[in-house]
Tab-separated table of C-alpha atoms in Angstrom:
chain	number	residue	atom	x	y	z
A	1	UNK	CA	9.665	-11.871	-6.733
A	2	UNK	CA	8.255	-8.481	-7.403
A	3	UNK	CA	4.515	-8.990	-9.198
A	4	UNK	CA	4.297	-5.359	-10.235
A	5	UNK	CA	7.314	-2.870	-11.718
A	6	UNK	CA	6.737	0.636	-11.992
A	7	UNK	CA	9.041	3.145	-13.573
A	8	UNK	CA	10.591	5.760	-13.516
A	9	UNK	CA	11.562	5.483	-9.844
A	10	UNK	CA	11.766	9.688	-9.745
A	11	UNK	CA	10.155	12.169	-12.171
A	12	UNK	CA	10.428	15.591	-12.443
A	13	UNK	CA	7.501	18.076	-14.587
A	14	UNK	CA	6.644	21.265	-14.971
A	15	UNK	CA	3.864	22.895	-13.617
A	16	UNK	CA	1.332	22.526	-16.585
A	17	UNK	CA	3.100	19.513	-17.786
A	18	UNK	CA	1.499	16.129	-18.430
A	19	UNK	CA	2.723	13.411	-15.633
A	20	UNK	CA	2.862	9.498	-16.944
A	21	UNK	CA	3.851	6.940	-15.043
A	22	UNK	CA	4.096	3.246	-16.347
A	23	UNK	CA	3.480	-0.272	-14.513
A	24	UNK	CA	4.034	-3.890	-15.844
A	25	UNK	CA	2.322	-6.861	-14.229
A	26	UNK	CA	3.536	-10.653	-14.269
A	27	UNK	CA	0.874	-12.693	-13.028
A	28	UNK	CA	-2.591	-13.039	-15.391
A	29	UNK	CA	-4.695	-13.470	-12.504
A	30	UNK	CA	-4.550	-9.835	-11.355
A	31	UNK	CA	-7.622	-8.315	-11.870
A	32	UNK	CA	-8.083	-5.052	-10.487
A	33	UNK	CA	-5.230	-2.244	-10.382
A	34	UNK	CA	-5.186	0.808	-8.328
A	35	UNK	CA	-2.615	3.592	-8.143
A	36	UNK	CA	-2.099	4.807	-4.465
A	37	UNK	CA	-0.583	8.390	-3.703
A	38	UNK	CA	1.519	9.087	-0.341
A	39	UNK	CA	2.602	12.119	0.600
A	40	UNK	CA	5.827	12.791	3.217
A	41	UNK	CA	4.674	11.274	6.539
A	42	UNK	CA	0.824	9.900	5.553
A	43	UNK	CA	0.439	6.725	4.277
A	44	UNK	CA	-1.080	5.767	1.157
A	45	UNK	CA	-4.338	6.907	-0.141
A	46	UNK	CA	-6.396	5.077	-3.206
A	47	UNK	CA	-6.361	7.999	-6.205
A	48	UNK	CA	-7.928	5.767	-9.198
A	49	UNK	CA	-8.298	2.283	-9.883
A	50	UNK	CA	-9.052	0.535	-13.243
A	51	UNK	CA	-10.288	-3.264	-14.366
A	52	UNK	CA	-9.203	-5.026	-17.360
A	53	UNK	CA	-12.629	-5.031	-18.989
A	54	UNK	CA	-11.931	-1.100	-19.751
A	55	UNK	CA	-8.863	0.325	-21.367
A	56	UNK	CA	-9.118	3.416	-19.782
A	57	UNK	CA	-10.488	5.609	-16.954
A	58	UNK	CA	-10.342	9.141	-15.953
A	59	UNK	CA	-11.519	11.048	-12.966
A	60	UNK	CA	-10.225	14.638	-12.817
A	61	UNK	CA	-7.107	15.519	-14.101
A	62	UNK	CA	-6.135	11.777	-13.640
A	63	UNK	CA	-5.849	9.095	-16.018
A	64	UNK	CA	-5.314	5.643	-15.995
A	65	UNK	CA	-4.545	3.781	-19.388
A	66	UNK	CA	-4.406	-0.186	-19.702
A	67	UNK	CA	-3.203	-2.666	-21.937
A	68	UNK	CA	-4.940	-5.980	-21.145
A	69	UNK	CA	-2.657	-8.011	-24.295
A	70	UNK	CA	0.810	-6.467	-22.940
A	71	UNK	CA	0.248	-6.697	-19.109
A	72	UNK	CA	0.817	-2.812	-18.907
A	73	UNK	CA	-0.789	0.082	-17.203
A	74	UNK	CA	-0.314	3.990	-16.887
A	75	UNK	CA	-1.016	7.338	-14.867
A	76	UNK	CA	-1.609	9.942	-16.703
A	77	UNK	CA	-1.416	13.585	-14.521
A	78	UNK	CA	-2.973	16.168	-16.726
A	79	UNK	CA	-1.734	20.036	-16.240
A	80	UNK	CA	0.500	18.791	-13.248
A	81	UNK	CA	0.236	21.256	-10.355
A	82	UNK	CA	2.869	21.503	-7.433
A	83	UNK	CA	-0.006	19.861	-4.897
A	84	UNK	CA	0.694	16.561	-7.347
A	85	UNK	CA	3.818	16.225	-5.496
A	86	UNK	CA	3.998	12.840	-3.910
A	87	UNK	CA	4.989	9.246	-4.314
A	88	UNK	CA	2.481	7.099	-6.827
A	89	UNK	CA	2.786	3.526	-6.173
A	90	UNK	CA	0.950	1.662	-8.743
A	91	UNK	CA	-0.657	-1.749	-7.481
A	92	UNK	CA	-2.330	-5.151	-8.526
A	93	UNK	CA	-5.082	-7.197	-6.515
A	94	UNK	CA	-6.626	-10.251	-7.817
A	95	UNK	CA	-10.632	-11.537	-7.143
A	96	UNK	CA	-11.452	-12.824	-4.030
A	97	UNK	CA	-8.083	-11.416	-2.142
A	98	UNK	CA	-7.739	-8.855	-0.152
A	99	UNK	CA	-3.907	-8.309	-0.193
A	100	UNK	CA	-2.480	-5.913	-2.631
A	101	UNK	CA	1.119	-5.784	-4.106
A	102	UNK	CA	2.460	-2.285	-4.532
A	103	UNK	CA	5.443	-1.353	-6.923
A	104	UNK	CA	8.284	0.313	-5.991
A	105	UNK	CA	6.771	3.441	-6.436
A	106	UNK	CA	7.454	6.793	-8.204
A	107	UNK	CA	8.293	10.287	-6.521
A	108	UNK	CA	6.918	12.977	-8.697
A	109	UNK	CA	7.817	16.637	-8.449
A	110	UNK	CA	5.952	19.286	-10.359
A	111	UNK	CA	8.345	22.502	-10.551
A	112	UNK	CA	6.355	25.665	-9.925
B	1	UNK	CA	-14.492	10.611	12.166
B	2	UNK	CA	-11.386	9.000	13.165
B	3	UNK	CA	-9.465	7.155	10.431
B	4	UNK	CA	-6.537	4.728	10.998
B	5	UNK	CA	-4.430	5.307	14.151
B	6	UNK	CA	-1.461	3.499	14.962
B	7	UNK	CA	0.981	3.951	17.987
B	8	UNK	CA	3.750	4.933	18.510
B	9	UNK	CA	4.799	6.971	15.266
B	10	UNK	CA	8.483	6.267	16.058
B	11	UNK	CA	10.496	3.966	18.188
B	12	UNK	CA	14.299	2.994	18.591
B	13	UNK	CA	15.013	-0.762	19.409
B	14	UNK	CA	18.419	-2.366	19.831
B	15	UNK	CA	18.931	-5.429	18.111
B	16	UNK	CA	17.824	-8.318	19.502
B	17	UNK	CA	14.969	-6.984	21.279
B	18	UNK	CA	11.256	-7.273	20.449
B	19	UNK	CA	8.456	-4.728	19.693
B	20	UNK	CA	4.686	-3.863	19.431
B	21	UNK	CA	2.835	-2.065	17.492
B	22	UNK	CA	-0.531	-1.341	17.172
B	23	UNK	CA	-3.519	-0.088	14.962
B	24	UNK	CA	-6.919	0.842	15.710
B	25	UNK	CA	-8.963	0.655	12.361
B	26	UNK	CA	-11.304	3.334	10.745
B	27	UNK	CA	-14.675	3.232	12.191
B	28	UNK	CA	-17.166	0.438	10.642
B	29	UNK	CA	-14.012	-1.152	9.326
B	30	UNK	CA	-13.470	-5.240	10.387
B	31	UNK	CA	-10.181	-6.133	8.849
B	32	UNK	CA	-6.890	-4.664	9.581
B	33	UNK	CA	-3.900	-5.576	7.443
B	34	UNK	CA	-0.104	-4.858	7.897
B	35	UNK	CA	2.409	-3.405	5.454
B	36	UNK	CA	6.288	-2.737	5.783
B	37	UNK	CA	7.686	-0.023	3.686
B	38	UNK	CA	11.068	0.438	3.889
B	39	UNK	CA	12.852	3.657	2.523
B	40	UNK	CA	12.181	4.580	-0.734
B	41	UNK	CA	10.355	1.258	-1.821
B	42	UNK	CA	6.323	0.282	-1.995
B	43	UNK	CA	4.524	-1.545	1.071
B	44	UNK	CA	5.359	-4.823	1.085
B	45	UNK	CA	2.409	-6.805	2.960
B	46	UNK	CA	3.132	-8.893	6.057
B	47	UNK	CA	-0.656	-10.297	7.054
B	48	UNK	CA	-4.304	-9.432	7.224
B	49	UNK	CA	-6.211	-10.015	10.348
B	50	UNK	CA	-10.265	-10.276	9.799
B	51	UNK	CA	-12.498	-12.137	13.043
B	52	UNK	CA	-9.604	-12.400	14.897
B	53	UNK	CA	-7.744	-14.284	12.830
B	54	UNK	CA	-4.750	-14.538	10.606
B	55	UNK	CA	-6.400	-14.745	7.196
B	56	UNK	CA	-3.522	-14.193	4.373
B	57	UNK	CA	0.143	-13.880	5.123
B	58	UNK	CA	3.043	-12.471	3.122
B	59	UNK	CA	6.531	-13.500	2.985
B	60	UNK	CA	7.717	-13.104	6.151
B	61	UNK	CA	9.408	-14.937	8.494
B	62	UNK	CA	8.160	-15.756	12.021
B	63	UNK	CA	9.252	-13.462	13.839
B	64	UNK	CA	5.967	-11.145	12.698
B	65	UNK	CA	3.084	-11.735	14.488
B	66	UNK	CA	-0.213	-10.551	15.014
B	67	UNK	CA	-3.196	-10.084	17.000
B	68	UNK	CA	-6.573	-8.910	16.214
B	69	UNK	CA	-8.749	-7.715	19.193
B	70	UNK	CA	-12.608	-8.047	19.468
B	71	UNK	CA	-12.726	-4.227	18.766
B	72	UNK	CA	-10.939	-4.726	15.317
B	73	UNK	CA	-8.071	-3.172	16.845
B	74	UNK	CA	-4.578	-4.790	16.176
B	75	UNK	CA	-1.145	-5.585	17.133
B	76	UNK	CA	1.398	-6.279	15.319
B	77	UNK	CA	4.444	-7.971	16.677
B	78	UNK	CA	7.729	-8.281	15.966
B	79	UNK	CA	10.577	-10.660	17.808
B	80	UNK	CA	14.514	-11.163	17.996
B	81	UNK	CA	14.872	-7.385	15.513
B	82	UNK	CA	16.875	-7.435	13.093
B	83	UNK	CA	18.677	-3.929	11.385
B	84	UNK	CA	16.999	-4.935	8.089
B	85	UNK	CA	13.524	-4.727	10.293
B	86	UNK	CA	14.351	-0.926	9.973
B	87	UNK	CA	10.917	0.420	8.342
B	88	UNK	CA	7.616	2.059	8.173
B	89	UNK	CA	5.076	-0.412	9.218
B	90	UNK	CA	1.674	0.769	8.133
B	91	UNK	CA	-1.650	-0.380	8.931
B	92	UNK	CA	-4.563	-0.549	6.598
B	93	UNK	CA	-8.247	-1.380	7.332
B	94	UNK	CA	-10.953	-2.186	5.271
B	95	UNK	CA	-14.697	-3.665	5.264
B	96	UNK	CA	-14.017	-7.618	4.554
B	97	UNK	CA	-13.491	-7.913	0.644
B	98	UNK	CA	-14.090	-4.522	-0.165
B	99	UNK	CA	-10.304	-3.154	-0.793
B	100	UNK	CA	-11.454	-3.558	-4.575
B	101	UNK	CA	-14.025	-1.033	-4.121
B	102	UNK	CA	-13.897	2.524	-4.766
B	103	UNK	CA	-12.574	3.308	-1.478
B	104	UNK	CA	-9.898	0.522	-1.487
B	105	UNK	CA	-7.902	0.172	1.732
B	106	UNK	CA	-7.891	3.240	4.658
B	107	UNK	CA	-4.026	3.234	5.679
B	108	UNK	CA	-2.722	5.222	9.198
B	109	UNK	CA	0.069	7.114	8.771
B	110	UNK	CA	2.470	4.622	9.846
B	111	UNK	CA	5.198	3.423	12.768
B	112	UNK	CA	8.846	4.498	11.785
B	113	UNK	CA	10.837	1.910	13.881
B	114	UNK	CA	14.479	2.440	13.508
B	115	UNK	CA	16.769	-1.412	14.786
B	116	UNK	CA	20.382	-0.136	15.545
């Protein structure tokens, strides 16, 4: 049963261009979502993470937006630059675990 | 300072066989956890090793097993292959119950292991 869905699977922006990627979360208990990045032949890397007591956080040109009532959350990439290229798997980790459930993931190109 | 380093970064197994691989966590880090990614989808977790011992599993059969060393190191272990076994296995290490902080979980860059 997959816990976290992410979409779109591939996205494609121009350089300059605003980025969003959306996630939707089943279980209520999940209280702590980070968005990973992975570029080709690395694994994943933590970018931002956000808790449901805030409905959004920024950190650069990256945003993450969250809607506690509809079990949503997004990545926002402000003025998208080619070094954004990667896959952005969203995520979902509840208190007092340690394991956390990745979506399918999302593989981003920014055109130059 | 080192971060996560797992060996080898690709192997070829026939079906049917068996196969280890293994994961030396960042520095100061005490639990190692293992991920399968197969192509084109997220990590899927397989189990989390923390004072030697198995402390959270995923859905997976048992066939995967692990091993945690006294140096944090790990193995992960996988019997009778199966093609569908055909993935990236990454390893991730953390500081016990800190993946929810800032830092979240360290991850190597991963074992390709291709089961024909």
């Amino acid at each position: 049963q997959q816990q976290v869905k992410q979409s779109p699977q591939s996205l494609i922006v121009q350089k300059g261009g605003i980025s969003i990627i959306n996630c939707a979360y089943e279980n209520t208990a999940f209280d702590y979502f980070p968005w990973y990045q992975q570029f080709p032949g690395k694994g994943p890397a933590l970018l931002i993470a956000i808790r449901p007591d805030v409905s959004e956080k920024k950190e650069g040109r990256f945003t993450i937006s969250f809607n506690k009532s509809a079990k949503q959350f997004s990545l926002h990439i402000m003025d998208s630059q080619p070094g954004d290229s990667a896959t952005y798997f969203c995520a979902s980790n509840m208190n007092r675990d340690d394991k956390i459930i990745f979506g399918k993931g999302t593989r981003l190109h920014i055109l130059p | 300072d080192a971060g996560v380093t797992q060996s080898p970064t690709h192997l070829i197994k026939t079906r049917g066989q068996q196969v280890t691989l293994r994961c030396s966590p960042k520095s100061g880090h005490d639990t190692v956890s293992w991920y399968q990614q197969a192509l084109g989808q997220g990590p899927q977790f397989i189990f989390q090793y923390y004072e030697e011992e198995e402390r959270q599993r995923g859905n997976f059969p048992d066939r995967f097993s692990g091993h945690q060393f006294p140096n944090y190191s790990s193995e992960l272990n996988v019997n009778a292959l199966l093609l569908g076994d055909s993935a990236l296995y990454l390893c991730a290490s953390s500081l016990v119950g800190t993946v929810r902080a800032n830092y979240g979980y360290t991850f190597g860059s991963g074992t390709r292991l291709t089961v024909v």
